[in-house]
Tab-separated table of C-alpha atoms in Angstrom:
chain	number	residue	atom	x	y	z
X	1	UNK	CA	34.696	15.429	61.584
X	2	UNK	CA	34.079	13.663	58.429
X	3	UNK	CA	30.449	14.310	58.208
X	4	UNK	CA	30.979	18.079	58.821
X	5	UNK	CA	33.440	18.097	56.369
X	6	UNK	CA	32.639	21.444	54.456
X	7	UNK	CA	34.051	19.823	50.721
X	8	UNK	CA	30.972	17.162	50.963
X	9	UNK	CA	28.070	19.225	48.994
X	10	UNK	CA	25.823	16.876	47.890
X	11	UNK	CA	22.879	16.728	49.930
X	12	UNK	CA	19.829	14.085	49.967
X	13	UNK	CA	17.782	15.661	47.185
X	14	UNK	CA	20.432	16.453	44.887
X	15	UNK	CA	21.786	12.434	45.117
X	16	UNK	CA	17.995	11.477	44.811
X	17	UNK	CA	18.244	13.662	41.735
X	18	UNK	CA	21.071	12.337	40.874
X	19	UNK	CA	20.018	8.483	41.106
X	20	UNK	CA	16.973	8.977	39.063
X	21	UNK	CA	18.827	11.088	36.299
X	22	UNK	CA	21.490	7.779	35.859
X	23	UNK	CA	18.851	4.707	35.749
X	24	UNK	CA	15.483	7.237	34.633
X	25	UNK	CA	15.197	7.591	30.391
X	26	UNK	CA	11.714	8.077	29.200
X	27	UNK	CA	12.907	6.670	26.007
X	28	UNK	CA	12.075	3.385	27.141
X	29	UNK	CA	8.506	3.697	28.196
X	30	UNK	CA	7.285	3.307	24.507
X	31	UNK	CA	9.272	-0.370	24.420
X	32	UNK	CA	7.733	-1.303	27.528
X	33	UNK	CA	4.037	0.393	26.382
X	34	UNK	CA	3.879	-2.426	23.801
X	35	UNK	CA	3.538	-5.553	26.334
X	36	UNK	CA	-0.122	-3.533	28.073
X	37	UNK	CA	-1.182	-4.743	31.280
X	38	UNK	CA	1.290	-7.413	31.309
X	39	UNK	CA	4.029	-5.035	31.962
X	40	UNK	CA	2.708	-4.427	35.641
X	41	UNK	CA	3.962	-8.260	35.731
X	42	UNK	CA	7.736	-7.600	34.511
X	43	UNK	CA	7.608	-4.343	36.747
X	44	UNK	CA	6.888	-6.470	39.858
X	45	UNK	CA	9.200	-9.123	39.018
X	46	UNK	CA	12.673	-6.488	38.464
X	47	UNK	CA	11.508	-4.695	41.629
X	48	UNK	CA	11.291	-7.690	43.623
X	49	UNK	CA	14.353	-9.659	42.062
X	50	UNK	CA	16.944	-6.963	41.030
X	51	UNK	CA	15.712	-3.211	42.016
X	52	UNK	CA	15.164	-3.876	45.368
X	53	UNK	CA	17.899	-6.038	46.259
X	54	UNK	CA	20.218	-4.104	43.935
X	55	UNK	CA	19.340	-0.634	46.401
X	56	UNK	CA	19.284	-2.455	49.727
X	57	UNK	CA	23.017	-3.465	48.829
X	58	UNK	CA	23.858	-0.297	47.555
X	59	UNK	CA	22.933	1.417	50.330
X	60	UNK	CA	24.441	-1.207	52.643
X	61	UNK	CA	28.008	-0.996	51.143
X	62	UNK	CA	27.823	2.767	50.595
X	63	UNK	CA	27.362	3.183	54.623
X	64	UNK	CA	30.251	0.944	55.330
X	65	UNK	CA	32.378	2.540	52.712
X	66	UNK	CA	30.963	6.100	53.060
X	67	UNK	CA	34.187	7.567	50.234
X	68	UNK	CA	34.704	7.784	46.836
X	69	UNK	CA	35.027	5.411	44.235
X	70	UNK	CA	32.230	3.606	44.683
X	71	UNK	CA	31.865	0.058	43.306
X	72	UNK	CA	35.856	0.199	42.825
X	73	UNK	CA	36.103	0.631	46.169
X	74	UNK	CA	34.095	-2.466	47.444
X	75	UNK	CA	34.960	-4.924	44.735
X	76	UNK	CA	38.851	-3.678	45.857
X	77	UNK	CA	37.983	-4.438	49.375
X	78	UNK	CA	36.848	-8.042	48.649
X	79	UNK	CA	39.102	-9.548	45.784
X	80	UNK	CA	41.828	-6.708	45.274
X	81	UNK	CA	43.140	-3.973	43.118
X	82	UNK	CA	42.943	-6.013	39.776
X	83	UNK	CA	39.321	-6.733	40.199
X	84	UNK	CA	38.207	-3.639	41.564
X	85	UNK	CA	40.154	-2.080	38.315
X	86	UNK	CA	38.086	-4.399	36.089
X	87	UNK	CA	34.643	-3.738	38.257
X	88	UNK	CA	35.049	0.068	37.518
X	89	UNK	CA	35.968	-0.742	33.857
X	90	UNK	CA	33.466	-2.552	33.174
X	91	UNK	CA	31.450	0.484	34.544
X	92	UNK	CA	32.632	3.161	32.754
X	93	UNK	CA	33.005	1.233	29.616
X	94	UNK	CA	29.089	0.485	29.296
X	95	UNK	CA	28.665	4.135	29.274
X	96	UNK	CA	30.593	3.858	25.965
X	97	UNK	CA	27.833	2.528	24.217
X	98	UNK	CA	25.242	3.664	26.597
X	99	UNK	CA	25.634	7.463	25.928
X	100	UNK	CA	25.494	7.647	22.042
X	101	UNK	CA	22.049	5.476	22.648
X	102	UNK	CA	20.540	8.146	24.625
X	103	UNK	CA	22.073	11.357	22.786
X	104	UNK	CA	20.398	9.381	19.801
X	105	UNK	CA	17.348	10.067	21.188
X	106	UNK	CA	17.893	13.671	22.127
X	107	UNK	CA	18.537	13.855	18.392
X	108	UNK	CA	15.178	12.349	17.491
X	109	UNK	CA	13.626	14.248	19.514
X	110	UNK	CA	14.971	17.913	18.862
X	111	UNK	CA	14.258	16.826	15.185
X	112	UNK	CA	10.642	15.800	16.045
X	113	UNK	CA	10.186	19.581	17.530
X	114	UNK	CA	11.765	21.498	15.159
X	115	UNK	CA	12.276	19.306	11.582
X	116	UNK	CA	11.106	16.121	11.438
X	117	UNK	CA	12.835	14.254	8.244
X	118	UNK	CA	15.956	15.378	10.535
X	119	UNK	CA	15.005	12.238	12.909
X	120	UNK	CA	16.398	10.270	9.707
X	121	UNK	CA	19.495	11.773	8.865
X	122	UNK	CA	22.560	10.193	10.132
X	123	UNK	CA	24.719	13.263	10.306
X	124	UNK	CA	22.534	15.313	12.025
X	125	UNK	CA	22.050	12.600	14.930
X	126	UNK	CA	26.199	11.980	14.877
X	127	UNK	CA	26.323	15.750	15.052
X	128	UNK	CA	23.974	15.637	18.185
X	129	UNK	CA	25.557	13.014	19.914
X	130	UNK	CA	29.349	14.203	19.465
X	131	UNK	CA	28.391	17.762	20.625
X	132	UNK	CA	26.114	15.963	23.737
X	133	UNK	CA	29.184	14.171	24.418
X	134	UNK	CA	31.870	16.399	24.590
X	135	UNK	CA	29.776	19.159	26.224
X	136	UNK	CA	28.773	16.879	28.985
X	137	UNK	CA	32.443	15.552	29.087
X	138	UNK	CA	33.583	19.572	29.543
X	139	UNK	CA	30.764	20.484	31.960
X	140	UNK	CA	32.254	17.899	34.372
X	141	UNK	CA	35.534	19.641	34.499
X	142	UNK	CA	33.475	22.689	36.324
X	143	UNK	CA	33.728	20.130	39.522
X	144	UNK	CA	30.954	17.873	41.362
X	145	UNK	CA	29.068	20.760	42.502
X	146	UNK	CA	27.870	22.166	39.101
X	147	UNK	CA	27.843	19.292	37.373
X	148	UNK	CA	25.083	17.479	40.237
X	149	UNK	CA	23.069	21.189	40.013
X	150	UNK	CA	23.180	20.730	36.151
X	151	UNK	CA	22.203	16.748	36.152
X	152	UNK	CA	19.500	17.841	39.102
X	153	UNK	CA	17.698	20.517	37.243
X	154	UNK	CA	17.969	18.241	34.227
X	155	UNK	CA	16.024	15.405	35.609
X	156	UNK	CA	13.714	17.536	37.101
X	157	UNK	CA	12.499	19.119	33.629
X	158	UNK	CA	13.364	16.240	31.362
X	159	UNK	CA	12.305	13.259	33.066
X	160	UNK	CA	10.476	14.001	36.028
X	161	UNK	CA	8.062	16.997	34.723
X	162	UNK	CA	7.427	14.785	31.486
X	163	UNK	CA	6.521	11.898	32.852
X	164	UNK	CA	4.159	13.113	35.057
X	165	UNK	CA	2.576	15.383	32.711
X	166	UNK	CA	1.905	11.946	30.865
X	167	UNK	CA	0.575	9.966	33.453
X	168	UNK	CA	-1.706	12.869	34.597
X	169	UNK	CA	-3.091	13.212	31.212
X	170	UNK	CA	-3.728	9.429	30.754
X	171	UNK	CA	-5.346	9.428	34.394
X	172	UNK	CA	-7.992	12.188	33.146
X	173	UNK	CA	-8.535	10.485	29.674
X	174	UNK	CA	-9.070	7.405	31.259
X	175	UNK	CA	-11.608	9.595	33.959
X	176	UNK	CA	-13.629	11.485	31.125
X	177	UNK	CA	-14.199	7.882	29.307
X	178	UNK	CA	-12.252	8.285	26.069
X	179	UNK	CA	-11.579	4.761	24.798
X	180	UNK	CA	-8.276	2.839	25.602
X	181	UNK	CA	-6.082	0.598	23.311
X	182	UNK	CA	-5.578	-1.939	26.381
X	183	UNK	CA	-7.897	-3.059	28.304
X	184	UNK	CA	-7.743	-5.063	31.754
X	185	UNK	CA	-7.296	-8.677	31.603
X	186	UNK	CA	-6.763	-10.601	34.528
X	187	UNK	CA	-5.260	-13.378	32.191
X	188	UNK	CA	-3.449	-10.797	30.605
X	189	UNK	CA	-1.335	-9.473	32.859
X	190	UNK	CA	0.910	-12.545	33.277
X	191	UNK	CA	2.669	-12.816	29.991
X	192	UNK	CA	3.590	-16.575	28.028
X	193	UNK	CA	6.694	-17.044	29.662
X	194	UNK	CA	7.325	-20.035	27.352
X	195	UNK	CA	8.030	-17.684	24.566
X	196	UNK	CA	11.376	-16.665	24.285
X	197	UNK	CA	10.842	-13.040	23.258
X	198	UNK	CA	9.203	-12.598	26.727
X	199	UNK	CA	11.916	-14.078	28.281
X	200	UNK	CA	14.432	-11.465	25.994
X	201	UNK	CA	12.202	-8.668	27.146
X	202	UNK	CA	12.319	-9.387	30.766
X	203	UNK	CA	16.565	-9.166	30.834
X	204	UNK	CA	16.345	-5.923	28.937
X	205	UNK	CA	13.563	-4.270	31.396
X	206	UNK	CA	16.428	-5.390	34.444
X	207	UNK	CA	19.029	-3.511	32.419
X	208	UNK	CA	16.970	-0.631	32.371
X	209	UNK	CA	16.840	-0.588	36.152
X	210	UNK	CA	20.467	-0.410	36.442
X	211	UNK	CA	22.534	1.991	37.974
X	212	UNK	CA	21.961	2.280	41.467
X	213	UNK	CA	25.284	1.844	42.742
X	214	UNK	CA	26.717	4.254	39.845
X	215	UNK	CA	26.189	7.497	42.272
X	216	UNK	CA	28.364	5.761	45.321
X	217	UNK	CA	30.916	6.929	43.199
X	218	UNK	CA	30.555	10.442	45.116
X	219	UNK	CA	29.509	9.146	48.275
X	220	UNK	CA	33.116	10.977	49.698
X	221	UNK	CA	31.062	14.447	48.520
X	222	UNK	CA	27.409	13.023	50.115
X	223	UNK	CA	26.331	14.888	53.528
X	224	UNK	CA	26.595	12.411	56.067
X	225	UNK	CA	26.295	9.580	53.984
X	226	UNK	CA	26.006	6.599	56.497
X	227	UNK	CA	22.483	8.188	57.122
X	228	UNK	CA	21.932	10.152	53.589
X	229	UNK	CA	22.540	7.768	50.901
X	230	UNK	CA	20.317	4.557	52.266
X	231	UNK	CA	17.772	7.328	51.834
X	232	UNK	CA	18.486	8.515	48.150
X	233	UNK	CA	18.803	5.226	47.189
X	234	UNK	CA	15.261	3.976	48.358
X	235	UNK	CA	13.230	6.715	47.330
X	236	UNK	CA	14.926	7.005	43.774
X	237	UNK	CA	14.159	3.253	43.223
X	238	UNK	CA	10.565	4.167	44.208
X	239	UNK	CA	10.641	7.403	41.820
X	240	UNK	CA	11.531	5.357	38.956
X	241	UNK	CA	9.835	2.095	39.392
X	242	UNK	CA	6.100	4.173	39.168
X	243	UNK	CA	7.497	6.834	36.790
X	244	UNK	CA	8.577	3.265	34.531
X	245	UNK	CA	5.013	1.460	35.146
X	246	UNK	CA	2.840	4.420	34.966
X	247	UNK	CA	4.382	6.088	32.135
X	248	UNK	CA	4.289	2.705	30.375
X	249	UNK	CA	0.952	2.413	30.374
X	250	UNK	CA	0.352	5.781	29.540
X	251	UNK	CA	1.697	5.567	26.379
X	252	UNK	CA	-0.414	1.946	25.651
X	253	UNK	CA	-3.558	3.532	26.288
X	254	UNK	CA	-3.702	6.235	24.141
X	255	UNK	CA	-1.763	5.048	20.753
X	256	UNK	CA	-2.751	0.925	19.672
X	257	UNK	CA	0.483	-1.422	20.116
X	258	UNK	CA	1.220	-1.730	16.609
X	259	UNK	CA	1.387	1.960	16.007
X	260	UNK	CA	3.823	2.071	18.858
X	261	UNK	CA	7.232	3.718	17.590
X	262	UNK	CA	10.381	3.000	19.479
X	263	UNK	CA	11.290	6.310	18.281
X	264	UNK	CA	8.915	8.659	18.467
X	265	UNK	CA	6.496	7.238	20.460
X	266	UNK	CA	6.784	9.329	23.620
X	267	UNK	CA	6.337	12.461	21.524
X	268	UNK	CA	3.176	10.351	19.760
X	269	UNK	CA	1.258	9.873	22.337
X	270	UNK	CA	1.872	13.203	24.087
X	271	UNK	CA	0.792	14.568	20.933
X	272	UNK	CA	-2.309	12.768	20.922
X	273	UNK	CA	-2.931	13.980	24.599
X	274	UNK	CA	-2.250	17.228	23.869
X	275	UNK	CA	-4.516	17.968	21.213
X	276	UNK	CA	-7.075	15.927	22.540
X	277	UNK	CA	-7.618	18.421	25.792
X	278	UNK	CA	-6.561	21.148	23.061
X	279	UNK	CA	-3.139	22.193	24.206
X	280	UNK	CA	-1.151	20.997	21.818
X	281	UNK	CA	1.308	24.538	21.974
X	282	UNK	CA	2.428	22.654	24.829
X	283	UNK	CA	4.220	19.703	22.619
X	284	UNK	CA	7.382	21.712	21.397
X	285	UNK	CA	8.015	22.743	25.176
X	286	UNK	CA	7.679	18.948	26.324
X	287	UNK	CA	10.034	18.143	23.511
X	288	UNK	CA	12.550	21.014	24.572
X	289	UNK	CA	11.965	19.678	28.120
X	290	UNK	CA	12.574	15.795	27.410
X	291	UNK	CA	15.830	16.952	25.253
X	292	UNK	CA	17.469	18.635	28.091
């Protein structure tokens, strides 16, 4: 009865969708373009040591506890109400800091299309981020079912189209023989772990792969979700993990690594692909795109 239960809308695509949209920001690939070839290193070493693991026991608890409340509900389950309290806390209280971050960039961004010296001025980004957040907070109250259409339609144009757009260009520069700013090293691609700022770098790059088990929060509205959400989860990891890599190394080819801005980087090096193949009409549309 349960799985035909006519209140659970959220079907396998739309909770891929929605997995990619929580632990996906593009923002980061210009952080990660920095380290070159030696990124493919701290890539392999988060998917074998925290993204895999991390979806394999998402999935696993999800199917056992196939209802809402996700992580609340399994920490409850093992040690009690007052730690399943402080599990889902600790949860939504990360998003605290977490959302002004990536509103911030939204702000950057908008400015980068439409004003530049904008991407500077502190009360247009607080402007940005306060109207983000409460019109995301408001859109929620329309219920599960337009809110995951909204978040799926999102990701689709703001992280997934972009993204790929940028590897494909950096896949036919690299085809047509235009020169590269990294170049293949097989000593290079394992980094000095003895150095401590690799070591920093590393923990980040794991936080950036979190989130998996944020969507089990609606695994009460999944379609049969013993069978469903295993799914999602895998082939979300997979999305992002090669959307992460590849769009990393995008970025490193075309612009050197100490022109690389944290800020503005994404838009830099689309730029530079852009006008390169001469469509560069195409930049305020990517920029529209990686805003919403």
């Amino acid at each position: 009865k349960d799985i035909k239960n006519p209140t659970r809308v959220i079907s396998v695509f739309v909770l891929v969708m929605l997995n990619v949209s929580i632990m996906a920001s593009l923002r980061n690939l210009p952080l990660v373009a920095e380290y070159g070839y030696s990124a493919i290193f701290y890539f392999v070493i988060v998917g074998l040591f925290f993204l895999i693991p991390s979806a394999l026991v998402s999935a696993e608890l999800a199917t056992g506890w196939p209802k809402s409340g996700g992580i609340y509900i399994w920490v409850r389950e093992a040690f009690g109400d007052l730690w399943g309290f402080f599990a889902i806390w600790m949860q939504w209280v990360h998003n605290v800091t977490w959302y002004p971050a990536i509103l911030a960039f939204v702000a950057t961004t908008l400015a980068y299309v439409f004003y530049p010296p904008f991407a500077d001025n502190k009360y247009f980004v607080l402007a940005v981020v306060l109207i983000g957040f409460w019109g995301m907070t408001l859109l929620n109250f329309l219920g599960i079912k337009t809110s995951s259409l909204f978040s799926t339609i999102g990701v689709i144009c703001g992280t997934i189209v972009p993204g790929v757009l940028l590897i494909l260009l950096a896949a036919i520069w690299i085809s047509m023989g235009y020169p590269t700013h990294i170049h293949f090293d097989a000593k290079g691609v394992i980094p000095d772990l003895t150095r401590f700022d690799n070591i920093v770098f590393l923990a980040g790059l794991f936080l950036a792969f979190a989130g998996l088990e944020v969507s089990s929060g609606y695994a009460g509205e999944v379609k049969n979700p013993q069978k469903n959400y295993p799914k999602s989860i895998i082939v979300a990891a997979i999305i992002v993990f090669f959307l992460f890599m590849l769009g990393s190394l995008s970025i490193g080819i075309i612009i050197p690594k100490e022109s690389i801005s944290l800020v503005s980087g994404l838009m830099g090096a689309l730029k530079v692909f852009l006008d390169s193949f001469h469509i560069g009409w195409l930049l305020p549309v990517m920029g529209i795109l990686l805003v919403f």
